[in-house]
Short mmCIF file of C-alpha atoms in Angstrom, two decimals:
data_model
loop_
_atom_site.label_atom_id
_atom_site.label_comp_id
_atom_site.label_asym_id
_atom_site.label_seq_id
_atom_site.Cartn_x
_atom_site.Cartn_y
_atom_site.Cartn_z
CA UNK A 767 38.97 2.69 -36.59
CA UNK A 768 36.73 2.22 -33.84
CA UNK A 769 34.24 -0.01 -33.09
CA UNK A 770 31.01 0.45 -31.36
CA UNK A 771 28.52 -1.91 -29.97
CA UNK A 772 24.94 -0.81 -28.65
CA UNK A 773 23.18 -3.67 -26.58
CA UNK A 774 20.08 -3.21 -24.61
CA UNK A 775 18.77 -5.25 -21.63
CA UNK A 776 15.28 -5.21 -19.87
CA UNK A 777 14.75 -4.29 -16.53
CA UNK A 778 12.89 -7.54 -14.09
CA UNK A 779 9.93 -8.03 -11.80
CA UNK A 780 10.15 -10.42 -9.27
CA UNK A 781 7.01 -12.40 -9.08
CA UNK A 782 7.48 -14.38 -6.71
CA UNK A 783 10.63 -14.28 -3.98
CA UNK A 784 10.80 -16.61 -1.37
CA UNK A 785 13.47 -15.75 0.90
CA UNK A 786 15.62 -18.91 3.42
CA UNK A 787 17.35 -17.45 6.60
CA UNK A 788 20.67 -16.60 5.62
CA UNK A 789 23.26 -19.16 5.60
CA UNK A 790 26.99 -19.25 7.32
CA UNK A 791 28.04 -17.73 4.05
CA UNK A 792 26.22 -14.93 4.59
CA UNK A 793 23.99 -15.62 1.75
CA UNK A 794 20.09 -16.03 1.80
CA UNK A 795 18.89 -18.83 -0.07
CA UNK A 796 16.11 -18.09 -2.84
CA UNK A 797 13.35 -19.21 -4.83
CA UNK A 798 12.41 -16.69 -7.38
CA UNK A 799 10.34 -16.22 -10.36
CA UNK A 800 11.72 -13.61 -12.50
CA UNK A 801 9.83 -11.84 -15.26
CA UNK A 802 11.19 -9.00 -17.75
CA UNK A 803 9.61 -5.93 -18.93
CA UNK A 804 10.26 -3.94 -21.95
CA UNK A 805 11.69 -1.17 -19.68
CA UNK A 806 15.43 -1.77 -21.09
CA UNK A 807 19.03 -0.53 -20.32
CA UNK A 808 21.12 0.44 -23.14
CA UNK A 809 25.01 -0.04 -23.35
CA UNK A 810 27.11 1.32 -26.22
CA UNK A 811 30.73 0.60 -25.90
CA UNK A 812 33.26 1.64 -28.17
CA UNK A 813 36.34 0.51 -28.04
CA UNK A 814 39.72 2.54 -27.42
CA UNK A 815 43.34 2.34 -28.14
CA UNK A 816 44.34 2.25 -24.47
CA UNK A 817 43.46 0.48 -21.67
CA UNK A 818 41.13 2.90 -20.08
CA UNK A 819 37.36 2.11 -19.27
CA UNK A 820 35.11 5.01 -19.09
CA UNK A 821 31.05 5.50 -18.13
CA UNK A 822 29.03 8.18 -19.07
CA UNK A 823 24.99 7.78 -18.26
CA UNK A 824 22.33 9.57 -19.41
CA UNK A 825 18.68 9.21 -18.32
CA UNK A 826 15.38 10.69 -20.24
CA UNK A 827 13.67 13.44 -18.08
CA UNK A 828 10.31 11.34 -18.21
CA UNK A 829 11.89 8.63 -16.02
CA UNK A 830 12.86 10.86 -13.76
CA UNK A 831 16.35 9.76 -12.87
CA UNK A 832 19.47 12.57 -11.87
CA UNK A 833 22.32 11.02 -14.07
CA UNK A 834 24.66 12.07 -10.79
CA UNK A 835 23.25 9.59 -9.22
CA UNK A 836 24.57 6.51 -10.92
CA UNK A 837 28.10 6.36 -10.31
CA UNK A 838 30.58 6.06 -12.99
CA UNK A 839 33.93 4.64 -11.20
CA UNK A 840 34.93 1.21 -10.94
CA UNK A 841 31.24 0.23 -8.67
CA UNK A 842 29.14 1.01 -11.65
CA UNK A 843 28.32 -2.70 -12.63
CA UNK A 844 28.85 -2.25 -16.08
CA UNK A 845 32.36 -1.26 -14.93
CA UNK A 846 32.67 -4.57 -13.12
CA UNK A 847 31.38 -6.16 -16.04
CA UNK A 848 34.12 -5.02 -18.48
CA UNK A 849 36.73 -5.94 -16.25
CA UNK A 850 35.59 -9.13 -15.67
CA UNK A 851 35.24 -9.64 -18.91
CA UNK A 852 38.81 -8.89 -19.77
CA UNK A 853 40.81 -10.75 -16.89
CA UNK A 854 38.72 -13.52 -17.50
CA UNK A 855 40.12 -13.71 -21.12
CA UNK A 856 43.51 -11.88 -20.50
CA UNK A 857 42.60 -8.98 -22.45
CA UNK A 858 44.25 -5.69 -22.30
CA UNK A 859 42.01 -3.81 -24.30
CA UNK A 860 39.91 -0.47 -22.97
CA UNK A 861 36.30 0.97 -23.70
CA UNK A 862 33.84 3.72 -23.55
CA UNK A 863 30.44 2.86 -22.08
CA UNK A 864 27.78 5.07 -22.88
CA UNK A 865 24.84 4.42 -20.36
CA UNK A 866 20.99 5.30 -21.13
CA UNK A 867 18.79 4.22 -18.50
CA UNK A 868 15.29 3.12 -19.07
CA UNK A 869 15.00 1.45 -15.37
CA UNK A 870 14.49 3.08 -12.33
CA UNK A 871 17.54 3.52 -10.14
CA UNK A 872 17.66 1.45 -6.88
CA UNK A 873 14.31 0.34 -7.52
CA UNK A 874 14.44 -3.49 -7.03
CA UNK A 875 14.19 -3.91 -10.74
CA UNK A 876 18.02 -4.66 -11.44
CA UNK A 877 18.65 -1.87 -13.66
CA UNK A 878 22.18 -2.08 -12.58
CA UNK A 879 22.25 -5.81 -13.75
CA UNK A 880 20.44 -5.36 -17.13
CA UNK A 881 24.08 -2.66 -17.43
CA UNK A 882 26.18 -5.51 -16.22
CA UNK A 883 24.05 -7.90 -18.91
CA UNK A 884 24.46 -5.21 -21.93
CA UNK A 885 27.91 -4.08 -21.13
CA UNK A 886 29.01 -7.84 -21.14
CA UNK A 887 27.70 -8.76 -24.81
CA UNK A 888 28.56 -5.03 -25.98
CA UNK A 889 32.02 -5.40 -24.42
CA UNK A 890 32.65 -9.37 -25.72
CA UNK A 891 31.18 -8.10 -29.49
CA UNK A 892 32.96 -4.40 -29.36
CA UNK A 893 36.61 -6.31 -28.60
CA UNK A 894 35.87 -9.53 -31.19
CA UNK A 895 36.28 -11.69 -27.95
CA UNK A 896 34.70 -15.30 -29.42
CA UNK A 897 32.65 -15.77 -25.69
CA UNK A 898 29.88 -17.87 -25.70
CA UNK A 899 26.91 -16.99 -24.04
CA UNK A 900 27.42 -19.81 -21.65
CA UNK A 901 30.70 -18.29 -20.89
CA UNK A 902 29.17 -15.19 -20.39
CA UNK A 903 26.73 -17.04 -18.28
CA UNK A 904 29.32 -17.45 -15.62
CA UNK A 905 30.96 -14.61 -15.66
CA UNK A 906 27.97 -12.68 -15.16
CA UNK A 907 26.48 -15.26 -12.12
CA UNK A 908 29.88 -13.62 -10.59
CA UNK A 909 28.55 -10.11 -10.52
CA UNK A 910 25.41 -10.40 -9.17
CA UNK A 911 22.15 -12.72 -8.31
CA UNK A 912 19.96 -10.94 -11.45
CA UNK A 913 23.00 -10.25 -14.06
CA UNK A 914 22.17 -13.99 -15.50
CA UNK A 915 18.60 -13.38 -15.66
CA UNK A 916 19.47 -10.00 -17.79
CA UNK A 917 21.12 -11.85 -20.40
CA UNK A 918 18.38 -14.28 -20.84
CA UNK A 919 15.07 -12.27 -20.09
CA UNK A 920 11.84 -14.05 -20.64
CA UNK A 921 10.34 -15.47 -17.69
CA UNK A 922 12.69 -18.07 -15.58
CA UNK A 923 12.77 -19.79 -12.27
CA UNK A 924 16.26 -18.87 -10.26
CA UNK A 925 17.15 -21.12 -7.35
CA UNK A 926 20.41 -20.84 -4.95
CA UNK A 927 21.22 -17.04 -5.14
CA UNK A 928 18.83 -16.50 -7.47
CA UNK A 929 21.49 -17.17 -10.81
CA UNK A 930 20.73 -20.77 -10.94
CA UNK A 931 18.35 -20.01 -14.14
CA UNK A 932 15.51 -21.99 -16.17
CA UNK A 933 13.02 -21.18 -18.08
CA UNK A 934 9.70 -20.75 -17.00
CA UNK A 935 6.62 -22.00 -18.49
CA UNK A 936 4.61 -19.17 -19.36
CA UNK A 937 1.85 -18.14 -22.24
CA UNK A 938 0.66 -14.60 -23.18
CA UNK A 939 1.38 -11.20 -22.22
CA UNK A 940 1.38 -9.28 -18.69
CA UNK A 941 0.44 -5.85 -18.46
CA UNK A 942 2.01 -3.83 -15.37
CA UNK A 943 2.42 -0.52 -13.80
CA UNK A 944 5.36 0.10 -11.69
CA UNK A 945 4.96 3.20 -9.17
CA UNK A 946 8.93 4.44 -8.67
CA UNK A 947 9.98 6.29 -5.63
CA UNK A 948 12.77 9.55 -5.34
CA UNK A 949 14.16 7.59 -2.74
CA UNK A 950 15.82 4.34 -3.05
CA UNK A 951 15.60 1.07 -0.49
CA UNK A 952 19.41 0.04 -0.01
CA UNK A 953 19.37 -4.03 -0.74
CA UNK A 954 21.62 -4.97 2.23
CA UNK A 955 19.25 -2.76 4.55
CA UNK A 956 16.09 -4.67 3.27
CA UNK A 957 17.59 -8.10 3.89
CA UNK A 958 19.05 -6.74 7.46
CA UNK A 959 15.40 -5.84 7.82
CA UNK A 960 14.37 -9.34 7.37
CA UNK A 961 17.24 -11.13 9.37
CA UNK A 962 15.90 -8.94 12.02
CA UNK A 963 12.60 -10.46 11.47
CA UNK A 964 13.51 -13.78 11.17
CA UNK A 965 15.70 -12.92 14.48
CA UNK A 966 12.30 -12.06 15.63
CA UNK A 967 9.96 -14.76 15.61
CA UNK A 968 8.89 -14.19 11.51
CA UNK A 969 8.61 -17.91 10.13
CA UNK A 970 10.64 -18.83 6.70
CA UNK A 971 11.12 -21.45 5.60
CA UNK A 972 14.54 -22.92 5.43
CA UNK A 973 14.45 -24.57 1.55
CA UNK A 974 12.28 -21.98 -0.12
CA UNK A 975 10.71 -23.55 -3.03
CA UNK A 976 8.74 -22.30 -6.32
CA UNK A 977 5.14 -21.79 -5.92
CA UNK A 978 3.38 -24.27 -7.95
CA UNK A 979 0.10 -21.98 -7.97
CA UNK A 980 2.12 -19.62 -9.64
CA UNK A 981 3.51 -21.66 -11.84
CA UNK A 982 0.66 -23.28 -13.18
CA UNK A 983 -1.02 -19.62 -13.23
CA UNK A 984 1.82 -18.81 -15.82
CA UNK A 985 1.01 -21.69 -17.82
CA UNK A 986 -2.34 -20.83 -17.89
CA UNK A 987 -1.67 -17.66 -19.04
CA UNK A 988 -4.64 -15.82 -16.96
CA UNK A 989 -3.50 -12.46 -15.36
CA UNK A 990 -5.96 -12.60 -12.80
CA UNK A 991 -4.69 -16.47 -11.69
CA UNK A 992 -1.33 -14.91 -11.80
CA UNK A 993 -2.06 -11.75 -9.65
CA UNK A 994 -3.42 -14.03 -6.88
CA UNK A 995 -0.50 -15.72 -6.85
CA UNK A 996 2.61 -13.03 -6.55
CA UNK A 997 4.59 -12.83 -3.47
CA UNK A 998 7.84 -11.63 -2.02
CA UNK A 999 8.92 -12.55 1.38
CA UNK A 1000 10.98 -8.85 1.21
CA UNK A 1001 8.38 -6.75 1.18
CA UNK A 1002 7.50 -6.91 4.75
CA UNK A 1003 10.74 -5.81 5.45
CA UNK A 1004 10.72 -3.20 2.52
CA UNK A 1005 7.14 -2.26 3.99
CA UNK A 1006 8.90 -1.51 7.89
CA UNK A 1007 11.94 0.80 6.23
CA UNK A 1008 9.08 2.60 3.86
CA UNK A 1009 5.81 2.63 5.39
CA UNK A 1010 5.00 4.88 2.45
CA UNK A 1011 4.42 2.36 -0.06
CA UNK A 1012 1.50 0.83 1.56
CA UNK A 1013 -0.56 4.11 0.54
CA UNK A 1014 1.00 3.03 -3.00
CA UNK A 1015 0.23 -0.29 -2.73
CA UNK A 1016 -3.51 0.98 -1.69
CA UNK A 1017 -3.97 3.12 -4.44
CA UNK A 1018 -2.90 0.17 -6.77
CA UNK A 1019 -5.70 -2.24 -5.02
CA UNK A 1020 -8.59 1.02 -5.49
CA UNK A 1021 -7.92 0.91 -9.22
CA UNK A 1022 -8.84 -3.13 -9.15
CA UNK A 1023 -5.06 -4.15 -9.85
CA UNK A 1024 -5.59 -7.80 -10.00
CA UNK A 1025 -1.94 -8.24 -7.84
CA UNK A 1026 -0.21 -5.44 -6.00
CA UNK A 1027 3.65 -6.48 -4.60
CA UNK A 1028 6.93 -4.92 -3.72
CA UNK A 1029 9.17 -5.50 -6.69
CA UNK A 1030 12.53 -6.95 -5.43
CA UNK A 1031 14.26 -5.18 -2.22
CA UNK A 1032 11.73 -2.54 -3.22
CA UNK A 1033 10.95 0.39 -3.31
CA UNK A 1034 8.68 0.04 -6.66
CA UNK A 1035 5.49 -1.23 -6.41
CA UNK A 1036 4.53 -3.54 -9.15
CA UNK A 1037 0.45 -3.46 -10.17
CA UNK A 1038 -0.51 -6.40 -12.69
CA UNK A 1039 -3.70 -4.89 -15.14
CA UNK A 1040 -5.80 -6.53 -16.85
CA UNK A 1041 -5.47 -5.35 -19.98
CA UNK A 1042 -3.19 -2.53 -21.25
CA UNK A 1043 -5.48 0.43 -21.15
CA UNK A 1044 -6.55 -1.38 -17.28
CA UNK A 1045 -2.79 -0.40 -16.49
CA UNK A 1046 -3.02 3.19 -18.02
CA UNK A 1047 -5.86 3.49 -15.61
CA UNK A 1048 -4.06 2.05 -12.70
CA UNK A 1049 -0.96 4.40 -13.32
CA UNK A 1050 -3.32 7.58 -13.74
CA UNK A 1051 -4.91 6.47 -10.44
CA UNK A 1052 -1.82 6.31 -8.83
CA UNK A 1053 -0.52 9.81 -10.25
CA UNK A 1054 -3.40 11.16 -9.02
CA UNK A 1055 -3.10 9.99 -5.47
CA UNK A 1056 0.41 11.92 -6.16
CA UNK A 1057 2.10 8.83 -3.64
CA UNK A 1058 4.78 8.09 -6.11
CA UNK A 1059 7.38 9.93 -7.91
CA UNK A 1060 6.81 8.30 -11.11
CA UNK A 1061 4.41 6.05 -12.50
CA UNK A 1062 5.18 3.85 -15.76
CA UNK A 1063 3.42 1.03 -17.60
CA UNK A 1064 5.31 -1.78 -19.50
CA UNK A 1065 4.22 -5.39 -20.84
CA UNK A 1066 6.44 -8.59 -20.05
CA UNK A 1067 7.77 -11.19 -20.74
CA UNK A 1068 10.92 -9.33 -22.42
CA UNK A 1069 13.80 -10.74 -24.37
CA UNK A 1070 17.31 -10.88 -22.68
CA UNK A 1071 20.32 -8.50 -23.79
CA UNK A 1072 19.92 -8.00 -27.35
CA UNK A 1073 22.60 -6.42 -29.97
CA UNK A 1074 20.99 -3.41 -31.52
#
């Protein structure tokens, strides 16, 4: 008989992202402060007789997402998750991965990671593969900067690439609203963006480091200490390829957001509320400035990938 595994995964904010030139390796250093929300990706994977790997995705109207626009060959990361999975413990075995999203697509919120995250633990529990999770720890810093983070969830400080992980101090609950666009903001293009900036005269520094207001704002568990203190050194760069989102960001600011930022490479913009009902208001504010093509509300910090 079969065997089926269903494993969700949250979706992240960056709160802060400090970004270093990039580096002969072609890699930009980082300094980021990762928080997840209880916007989740879930991965059921059932496992087959052959060798075969298969994705299907679906998506709830309410988000909207087109399904057709996550691919489902071997660049969907929960693809590349399975496989690495298997050659790294010389398994021939295949699976079905059933996709539902609950992240926005090219958004800057890793949905694509929290996949690589579920599909990992689904894929490791759906094929009785005995894998630690600090096995799957490095297998998943080799798919991506945010697939670590996914596992864990939480709040957490990553350093290097951003998959250098520890936990972050942090007390309470945080209340956002995240204002999605149609259109995505390509990654690479953000950070050519920036390189051109940098290029340009725009001062970085060259060892980004952890902001130690924000830090102790987390601590302190006081939204409004912690609103003062977001950053992201992308969203200048996200800001040039989308002017658009400054209206969003405006509209978040009119409805007394107590922080407004670019999530990620963009293109959501992340509002932190006050309260929960301050980030209804917020989101109907922004849906009725009609400047986004979604707006949702969610609460972090989030636990990592989870067996359902």
């Amino acid at each position: 008989m079969s065997r089926s595994v269903t494993v969700r995964a949250p979706g992240k904010i960056n709160l802060q992202l400090a970004v270093g030139p990039v580096g002969d390796d072609g890699y930009h250093p980082l300094a980021t402060v990762f928080q997840a929300v209880d916007l989740y990706e879930t991965v059921t994977a059932t496992d087959r007789e052959d060798d075969e790997i298969t994705v299907t995705v679906e998506a709830p109207r309410t988000l909207g997402i087109d399904p057709a626009s996550v691919p489902t060959d071997a660049s969907n990361l929960a693809v590349k998750a399975a496989l690495a999975l298997r050659e790294s413990y010389g398994l021939d075995l295949g699976v079905d991965l059933h996709i539902v999203k609950g992240v926005p697509v090219a958004g800057g919120m890793a949905g694509g990671s929290a996949d690589a995250a579920a599909a990992l633990v689904a894929c490791a529990e759906a094929w009785g593969a005995a894998v630690s999770r600090t096995e799957l720890d490095e297998i998943a810093a080799g798919l991506g900067a945010d697939v670590p983070f996914s596992l864990h969830g939480h709040t957490a400080v990553g350093l290097g690439r951003g998959s250098d992980l520890s936990p972050a101090m942090s007390r309470g609950q945080f209340h956002w609203v995240l204002a999605t666009q149609s259109d995505g903001l390509s990654t690479p293009a953000v950070y050519g963006r920036f390189d051109d900036q940098v290029a340009g005269g725009a001062v970085v520094d060259d060892d980004p480091r952890i902001s130690e207001e924000l830090m102790g704002a987390l601590m302190s568990g006081d939204p409004r200490r912690v609103g003062a203190a977001l950053s992201n050194d992308l969203q200048a760069a996200a800001l040039n390829l989308a002017p658009h989102l400054t209206r969003v960001m405006d509209a978040a600011r009119e409805a007394e957001a107590l922080g407004v930022i670019v999530s990620g490479s963009g293109p959501t913009v992340a509002a932190l509320a006050r309260s929960r009902q301050h980030a209804l208001a917020i989101a109907a504010h922004i849906g009725a400035e009609d400047v986004a093509h979604t707006v949702l509300t969610a609460s972090g910090p989030a636990p990592g990938a989870t067996i359902l």
